[in-house]
Coordinates of C-alpha atoms in Angstrom, one line a residue:
Chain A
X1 CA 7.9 22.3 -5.9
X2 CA 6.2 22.7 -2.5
X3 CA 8.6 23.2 0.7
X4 CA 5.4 22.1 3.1
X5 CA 6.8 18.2 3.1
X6 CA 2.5 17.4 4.3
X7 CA 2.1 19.0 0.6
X8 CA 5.2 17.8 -1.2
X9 CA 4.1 14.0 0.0
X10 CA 0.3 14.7 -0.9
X11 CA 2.0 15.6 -4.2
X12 CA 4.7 13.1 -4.8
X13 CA 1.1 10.6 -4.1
X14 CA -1.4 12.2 -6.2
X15 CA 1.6 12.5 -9.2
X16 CA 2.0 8.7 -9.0
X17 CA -1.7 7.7 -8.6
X18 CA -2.3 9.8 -12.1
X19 CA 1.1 8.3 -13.9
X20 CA -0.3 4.9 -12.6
X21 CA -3.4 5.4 -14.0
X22 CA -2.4 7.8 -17.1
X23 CA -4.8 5.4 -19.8
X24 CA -7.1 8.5 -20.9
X25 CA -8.0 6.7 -23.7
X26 CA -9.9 3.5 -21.1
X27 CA -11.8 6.4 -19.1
X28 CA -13.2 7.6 -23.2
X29 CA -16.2 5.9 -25.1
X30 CA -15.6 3.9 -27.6
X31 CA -12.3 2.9 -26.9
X32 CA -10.4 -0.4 -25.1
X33 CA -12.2 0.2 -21.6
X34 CA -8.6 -1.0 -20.1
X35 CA -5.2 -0.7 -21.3
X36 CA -3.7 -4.2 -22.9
X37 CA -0.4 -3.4 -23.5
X38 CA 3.5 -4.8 -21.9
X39 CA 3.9 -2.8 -19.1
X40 CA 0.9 -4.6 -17.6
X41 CA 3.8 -7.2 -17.1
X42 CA 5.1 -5.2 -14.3
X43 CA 3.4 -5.0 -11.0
X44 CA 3.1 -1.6 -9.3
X45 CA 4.3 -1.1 -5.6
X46 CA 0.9 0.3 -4.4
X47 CA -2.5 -1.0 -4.3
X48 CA -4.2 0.3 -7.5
X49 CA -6.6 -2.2 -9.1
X50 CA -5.6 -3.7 -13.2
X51 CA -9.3 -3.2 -13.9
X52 CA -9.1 0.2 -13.4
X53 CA -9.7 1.7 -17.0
X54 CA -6.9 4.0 -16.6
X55 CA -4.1 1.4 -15.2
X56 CA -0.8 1.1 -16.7
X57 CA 0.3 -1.5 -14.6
X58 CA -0.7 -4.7 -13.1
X59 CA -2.0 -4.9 -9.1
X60 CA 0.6 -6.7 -7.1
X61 CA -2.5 -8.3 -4.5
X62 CA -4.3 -9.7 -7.7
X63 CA -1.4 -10.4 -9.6
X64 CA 0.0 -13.2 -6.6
X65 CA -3.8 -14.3 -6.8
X66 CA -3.7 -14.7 -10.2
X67 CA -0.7 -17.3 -10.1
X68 CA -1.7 -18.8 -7.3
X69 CA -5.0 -19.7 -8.5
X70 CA -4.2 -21.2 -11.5
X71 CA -4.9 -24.7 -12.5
X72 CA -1.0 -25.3 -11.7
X73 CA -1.2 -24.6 -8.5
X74 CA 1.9 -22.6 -8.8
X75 CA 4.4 -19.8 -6.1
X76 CA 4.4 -16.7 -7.2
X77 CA 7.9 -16.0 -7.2
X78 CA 7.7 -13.2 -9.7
X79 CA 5.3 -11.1 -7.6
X80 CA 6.6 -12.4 -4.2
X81 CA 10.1 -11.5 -5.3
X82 CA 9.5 -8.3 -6.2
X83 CA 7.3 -7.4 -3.1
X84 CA 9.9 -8.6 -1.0
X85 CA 12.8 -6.4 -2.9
X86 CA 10.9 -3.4 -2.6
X87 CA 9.8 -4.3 1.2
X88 CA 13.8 -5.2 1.6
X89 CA 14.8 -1.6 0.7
X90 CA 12.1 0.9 1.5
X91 CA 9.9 -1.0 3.7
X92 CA 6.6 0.3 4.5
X93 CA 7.5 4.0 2.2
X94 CA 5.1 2.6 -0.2
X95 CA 2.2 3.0 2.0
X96 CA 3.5 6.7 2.7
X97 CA 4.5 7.8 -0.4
X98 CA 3.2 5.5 -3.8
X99 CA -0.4 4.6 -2.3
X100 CA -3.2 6.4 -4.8
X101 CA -5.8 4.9 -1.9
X102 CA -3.6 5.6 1.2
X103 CA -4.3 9.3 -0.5
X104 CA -7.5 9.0 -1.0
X105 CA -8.2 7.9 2.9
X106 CA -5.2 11.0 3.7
X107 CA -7.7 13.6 2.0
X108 CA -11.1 11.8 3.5
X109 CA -9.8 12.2 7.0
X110 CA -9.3 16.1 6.1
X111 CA -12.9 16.5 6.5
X112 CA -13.6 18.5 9.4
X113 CA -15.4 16.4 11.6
X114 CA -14.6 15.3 14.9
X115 CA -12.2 12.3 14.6
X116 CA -12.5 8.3 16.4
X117 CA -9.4 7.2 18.4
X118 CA -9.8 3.5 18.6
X119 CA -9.5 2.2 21.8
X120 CA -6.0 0.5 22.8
X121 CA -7.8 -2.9 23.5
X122 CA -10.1 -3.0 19.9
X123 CA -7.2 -1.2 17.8
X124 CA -4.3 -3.4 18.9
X125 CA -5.4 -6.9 18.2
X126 CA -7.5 -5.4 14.7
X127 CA -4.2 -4.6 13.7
X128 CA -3.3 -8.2 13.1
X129 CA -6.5 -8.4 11.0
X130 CA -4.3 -7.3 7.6
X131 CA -2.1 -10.6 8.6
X132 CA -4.8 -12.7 8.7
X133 CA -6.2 -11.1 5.3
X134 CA -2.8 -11.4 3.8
X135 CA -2.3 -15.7 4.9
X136 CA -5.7 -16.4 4.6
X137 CA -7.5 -14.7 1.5
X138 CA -4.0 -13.8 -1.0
X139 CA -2.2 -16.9 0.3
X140 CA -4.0 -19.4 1.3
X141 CA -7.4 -19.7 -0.4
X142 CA -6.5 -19.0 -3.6
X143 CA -4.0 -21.8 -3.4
X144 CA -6.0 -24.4 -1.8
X145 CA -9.4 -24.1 -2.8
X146 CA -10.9 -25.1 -6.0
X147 CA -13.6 -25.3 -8.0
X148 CA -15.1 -28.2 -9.6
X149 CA -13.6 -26.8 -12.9
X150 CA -9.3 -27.1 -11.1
X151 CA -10.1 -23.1 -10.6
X152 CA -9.1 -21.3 -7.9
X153 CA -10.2 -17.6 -7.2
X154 CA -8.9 -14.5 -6.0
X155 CA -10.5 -14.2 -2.9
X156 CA -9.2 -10.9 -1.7
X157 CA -10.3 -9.3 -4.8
X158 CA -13.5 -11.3 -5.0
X159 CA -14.7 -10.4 -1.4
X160 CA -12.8 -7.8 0.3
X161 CA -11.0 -5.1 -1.7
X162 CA -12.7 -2.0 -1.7
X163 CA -10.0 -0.7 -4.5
X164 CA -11.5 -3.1 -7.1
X165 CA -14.8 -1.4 -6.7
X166 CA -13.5 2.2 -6.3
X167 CA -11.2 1.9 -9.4
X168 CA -12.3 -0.6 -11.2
X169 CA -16.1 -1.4 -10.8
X170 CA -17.9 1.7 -10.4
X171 CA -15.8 3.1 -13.5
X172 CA -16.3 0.6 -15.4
X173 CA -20.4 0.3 -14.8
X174 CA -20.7 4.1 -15.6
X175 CA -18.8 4.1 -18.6
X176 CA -20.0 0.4 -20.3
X177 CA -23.9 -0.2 -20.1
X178 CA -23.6 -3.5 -21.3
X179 CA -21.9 -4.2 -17.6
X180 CA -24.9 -3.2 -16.0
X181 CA -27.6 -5.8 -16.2
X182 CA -24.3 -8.2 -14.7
X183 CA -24.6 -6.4 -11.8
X184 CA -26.0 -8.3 -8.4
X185 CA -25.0 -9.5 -4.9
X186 CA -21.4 -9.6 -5.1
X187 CA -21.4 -5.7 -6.6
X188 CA -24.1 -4.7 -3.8
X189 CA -21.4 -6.4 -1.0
X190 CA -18.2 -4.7 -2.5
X191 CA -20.0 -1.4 -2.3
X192 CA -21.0 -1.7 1.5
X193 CA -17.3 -2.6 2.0
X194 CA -16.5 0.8 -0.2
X195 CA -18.7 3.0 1.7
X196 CA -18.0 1.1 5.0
X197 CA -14.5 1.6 3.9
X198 CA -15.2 5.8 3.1
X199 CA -17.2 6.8 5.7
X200 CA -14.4 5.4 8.4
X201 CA -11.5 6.9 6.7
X202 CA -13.6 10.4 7.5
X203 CA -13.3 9.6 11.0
X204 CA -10.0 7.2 11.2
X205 CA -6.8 7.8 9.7
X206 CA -6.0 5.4 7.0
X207 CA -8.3 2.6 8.2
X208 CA -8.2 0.2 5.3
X209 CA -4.1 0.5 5.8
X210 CA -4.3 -0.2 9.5
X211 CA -6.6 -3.0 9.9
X212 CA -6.8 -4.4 6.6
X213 CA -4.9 -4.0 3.5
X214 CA -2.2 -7.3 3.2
X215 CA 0.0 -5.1 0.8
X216 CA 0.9 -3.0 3.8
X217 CA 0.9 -5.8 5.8
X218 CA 3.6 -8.0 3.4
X219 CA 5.7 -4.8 3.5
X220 CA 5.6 -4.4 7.3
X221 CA 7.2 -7.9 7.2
X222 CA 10.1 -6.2 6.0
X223 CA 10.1 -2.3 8.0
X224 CA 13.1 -4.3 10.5
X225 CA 15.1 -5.2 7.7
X226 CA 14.7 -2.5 5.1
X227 CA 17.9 -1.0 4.0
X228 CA 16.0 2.3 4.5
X229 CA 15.6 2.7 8.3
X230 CA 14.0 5.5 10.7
X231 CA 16.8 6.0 13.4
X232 CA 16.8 7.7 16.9
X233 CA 19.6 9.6 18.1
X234 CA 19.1 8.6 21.5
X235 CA 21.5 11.1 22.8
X236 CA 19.5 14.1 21.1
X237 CA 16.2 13.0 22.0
X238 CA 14.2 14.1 25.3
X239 CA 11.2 12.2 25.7
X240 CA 8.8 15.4 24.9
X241 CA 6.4 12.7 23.3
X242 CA 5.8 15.0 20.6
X243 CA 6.1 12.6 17.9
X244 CA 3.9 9.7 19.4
X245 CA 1.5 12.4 19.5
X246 CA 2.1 13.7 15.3
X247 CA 2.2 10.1 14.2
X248 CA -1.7 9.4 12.9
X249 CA -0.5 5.4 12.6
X250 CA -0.5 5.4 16.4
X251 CA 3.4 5.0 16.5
X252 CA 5.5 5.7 19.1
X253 CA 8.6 6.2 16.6
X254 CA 11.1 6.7 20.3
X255 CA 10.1 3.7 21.6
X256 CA 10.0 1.6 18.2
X257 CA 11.3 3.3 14.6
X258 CA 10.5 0.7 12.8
X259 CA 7.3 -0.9 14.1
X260 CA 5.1 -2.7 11.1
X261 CA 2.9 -0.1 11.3
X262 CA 4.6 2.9 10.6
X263 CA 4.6 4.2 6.9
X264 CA 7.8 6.5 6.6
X265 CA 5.3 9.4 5.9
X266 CA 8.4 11.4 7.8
X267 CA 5.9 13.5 10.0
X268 CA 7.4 12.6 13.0
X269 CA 10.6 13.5 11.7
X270 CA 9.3 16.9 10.6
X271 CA 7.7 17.5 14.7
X272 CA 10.7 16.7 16.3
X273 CA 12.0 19.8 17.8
X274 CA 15.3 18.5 18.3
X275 CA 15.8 16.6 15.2
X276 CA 16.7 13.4 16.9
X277 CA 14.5 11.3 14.2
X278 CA 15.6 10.5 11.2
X279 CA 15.3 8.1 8.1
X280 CA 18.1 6.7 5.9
X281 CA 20.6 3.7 4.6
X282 CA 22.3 2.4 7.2
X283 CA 25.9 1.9 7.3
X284 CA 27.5 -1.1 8.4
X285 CA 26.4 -4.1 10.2
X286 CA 25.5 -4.1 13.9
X287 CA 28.0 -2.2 15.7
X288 CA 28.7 0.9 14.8
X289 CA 25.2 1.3 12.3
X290 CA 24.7 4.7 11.8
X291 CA 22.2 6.2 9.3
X292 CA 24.3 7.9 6.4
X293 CA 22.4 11.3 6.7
X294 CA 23.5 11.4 10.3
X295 CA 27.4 10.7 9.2
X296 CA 27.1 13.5 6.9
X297 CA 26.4 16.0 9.2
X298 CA 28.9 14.8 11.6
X299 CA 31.5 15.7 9.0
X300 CA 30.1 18.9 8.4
Chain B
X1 CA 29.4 -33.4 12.4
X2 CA 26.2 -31.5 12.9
X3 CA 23.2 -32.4 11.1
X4 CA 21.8 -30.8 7.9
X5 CA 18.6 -30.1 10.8
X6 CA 21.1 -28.8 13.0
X7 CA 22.0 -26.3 11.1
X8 CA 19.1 -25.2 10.1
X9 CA 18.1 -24.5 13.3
X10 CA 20.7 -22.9 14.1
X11 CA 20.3 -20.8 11.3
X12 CA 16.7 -19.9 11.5
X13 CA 17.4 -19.7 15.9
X14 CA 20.2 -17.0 14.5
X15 CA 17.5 -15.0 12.2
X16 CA 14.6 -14.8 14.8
X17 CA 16.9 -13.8 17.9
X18 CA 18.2 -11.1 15.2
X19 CA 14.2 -9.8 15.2
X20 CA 13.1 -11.0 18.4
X21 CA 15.9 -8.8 20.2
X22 CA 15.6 -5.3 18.3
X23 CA 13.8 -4.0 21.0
X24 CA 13.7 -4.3 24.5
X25 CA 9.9 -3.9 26.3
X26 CA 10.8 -0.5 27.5
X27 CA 11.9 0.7 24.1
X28 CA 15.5 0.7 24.4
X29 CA 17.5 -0.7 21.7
X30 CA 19.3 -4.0 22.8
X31 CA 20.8 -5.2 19.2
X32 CA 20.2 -4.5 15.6
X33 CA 20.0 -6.5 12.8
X34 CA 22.9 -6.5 10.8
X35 CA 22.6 -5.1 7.3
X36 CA 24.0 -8.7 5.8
X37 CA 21.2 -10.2 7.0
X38 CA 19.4 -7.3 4.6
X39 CA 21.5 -8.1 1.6
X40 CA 21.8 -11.8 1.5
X41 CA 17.6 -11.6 1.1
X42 CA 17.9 -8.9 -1.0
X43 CA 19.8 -11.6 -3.6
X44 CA 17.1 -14.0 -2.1
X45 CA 14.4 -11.8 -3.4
X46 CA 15.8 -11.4 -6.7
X47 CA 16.4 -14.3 -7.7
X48 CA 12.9 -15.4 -6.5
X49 CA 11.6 -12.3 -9.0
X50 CA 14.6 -13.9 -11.6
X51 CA 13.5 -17.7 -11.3
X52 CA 9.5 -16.4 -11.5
X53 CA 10.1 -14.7 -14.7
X54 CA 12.0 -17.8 -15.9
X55 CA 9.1 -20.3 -15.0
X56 CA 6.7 -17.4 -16.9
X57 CA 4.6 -16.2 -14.3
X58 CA 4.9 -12.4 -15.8
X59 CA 3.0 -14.3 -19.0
X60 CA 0.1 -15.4 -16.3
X61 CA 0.3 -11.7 -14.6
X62 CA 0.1 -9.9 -18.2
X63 CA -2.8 -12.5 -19.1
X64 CA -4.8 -12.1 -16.0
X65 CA -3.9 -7.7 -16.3
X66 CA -5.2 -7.3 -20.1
X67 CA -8.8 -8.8 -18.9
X68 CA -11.3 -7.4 -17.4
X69 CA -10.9 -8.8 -14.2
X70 CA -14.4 -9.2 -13.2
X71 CA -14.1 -11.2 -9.7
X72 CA -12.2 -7.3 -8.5
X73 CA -14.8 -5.4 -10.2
X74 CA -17.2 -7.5 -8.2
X75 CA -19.4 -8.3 -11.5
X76 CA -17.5 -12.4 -11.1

């Protein structure tokens, strides 16, 4: 395995994206175009569309749609519940780690072209976009609004997500003519949102993340909480700024470990020259917290 | 004998002063949020995911998985 951790996370990412999507048989002619079987009953962590014709399991975004826009009207506790356990222990690691688009965007921004820092005053409030996205278009309009029919619809998949069209729709076209003469207005929209979508992940880092993607923005909910914690040993750490200055989420990880933004990509951890970062389980309860990995190294 | 909306509030008071005060302005770390607080949602968000699969919304999720979904693929 790779000792680089920038490669052994690029790894770790593009390993799950292919078991997540490991289906040969939907991206082959003739055959189911997607798979139908049980595991389809199980979300996965990440953002990976169930339309995809290699997907093995279900999308967690269109899953919560899915119930919510029934003719019941009903919670999704299922999905909700298991968000919220993952978000509880890991927090935002997903994003980092088990995200087959976060990768994509990683290896888009690799293109060698001079790269866009957002402004403090645009980037800051657009950050609270993927709240908005999450309350509004998972939450709240597939819940409310209906159709004449008692329908609702999953909005966020309908309008916005870009993953849909990248694993889903464009497959799907190429490999099944009979999808083609469907195509119109709504495919021509998701595609400007695809290539909007590409073309600033070649100049920002993870855009769709930042500003608008309301898994990362359900988990952040969590990144205080989370068993799994970054932690600063304040004692060890010298202000050199170094980290603020690896983290591509705009992070300052001394000044706030666990901010909703950061996705436990470990990079600053990795730049810090004096090892004063570092991610773990904590402990106990509030006095006296210390991160496990840090305990063990006292003892030794 | 404090009201059923007394406590509550105090309870929910207790949960966002836990978040509120993680962090002072300048950075430095003023109080932490203890790990109980972690695990008694942990058991909340299970047996959200437990009470979800009893009411048989995996059923709607495997339902909604196994078609084509074509409002995602943008073709709905």
């Amino acid at each position: 395995m790779a000792k680089n951790p920038h490669v052994l996370r690029k790894c770790i990412q593009a390993g799950w994206g292919i078991l997540s999507n490991a289906y040969v048989k939907g991206f082959l002619p003739g055959g189911s175009p997607i798979y139908k079987g049980e595991l389809k009953r199980i979300c996965v962590p990440g953002m990976n569309c169930y339309s995809c014709p290699g997907a093995l399991g279900s999308c967690p975004i269109g899953s919560m749609q899915a119930v919510f826009d029934g003719r019941q009207r009903k919670f999704a506790f299922y999905v909700v519940g298991y968000l919220a356990l993952i978000g509880l222990i890991v927090g935002r690691f997903v994003c980092g780690w088990l995200c087959l688009f976060g990768l994509i965007q990683e290896l888009l921004y690799k293109i060698p072209t001079p790269k866009l820092k957002v402004p403090e005053k645009i980037d800051r409030p657009l950050r609270y976009l993927k709240y908005a996205v999450l309350f509004v278009m998972v939450f709240a309009l597939p819940f409310f609004v209906r159709s004449e029919f008692g329908m609702g619809a999953p909005f966020f998949c309908k309008f916005v997500c870009p993953v849909g069209t990248l694993e889903g729709g464009i497959p799907l076209v190429l490999l099944n003519d009979a999808m083609r003469p469907a195509l119109g207005w709504l495919f021509r929209w998701k595609f400007l949102l695809l290539i909007i979508c590409i073309l600033s992940s070649v100049f920002i880092y993870r855009p769709f993340c930042k500003y608008i993607c309301p898994l990362g923005a359900f988990y952040a909910l969590f990144q205080k909480v989370s068993l799994v914690k970054m932690h600063v040993d304040e004692s060890a750490c010298v202000n050199c700024g170094l980290c603020a200055k690896t983290c591509k989420m705009n992070v300052n990880p001394c000044k706030n470990p666990n901010s909703g933004e950061c996705i436990r990509c470990r990079e600053c951890i990795n730049a810090c020259p004096k090892h004063a970062l570092s991610m773990g389980i904590r402990e106990k309860g509030a006095l006296g917290e210390k991160d496990i990995s840090g305990v063990m190294e006292e003892k030794s | 004998m404090p009201t059923t909306c007394d406590i509550v509030a105090t309870y929910f008071n207790f949960i966002w002063n836990s978040f509120r005060k993680d962090y002072e302005r300048d950075g430095s770390v003023k109080k932490k949020i203890p790990t109980w607080v972690t695990i008694v949602l942990i058991f909340a968000s299970i047996a959200c995911m437990a009470f979800g699969i009893y009411r048989g919304e995996v059923d709607t999720v495997l339902t909604k998985a196994v078609n084509i979904c074509m409002e995602c693929i943008g073709l709905g």
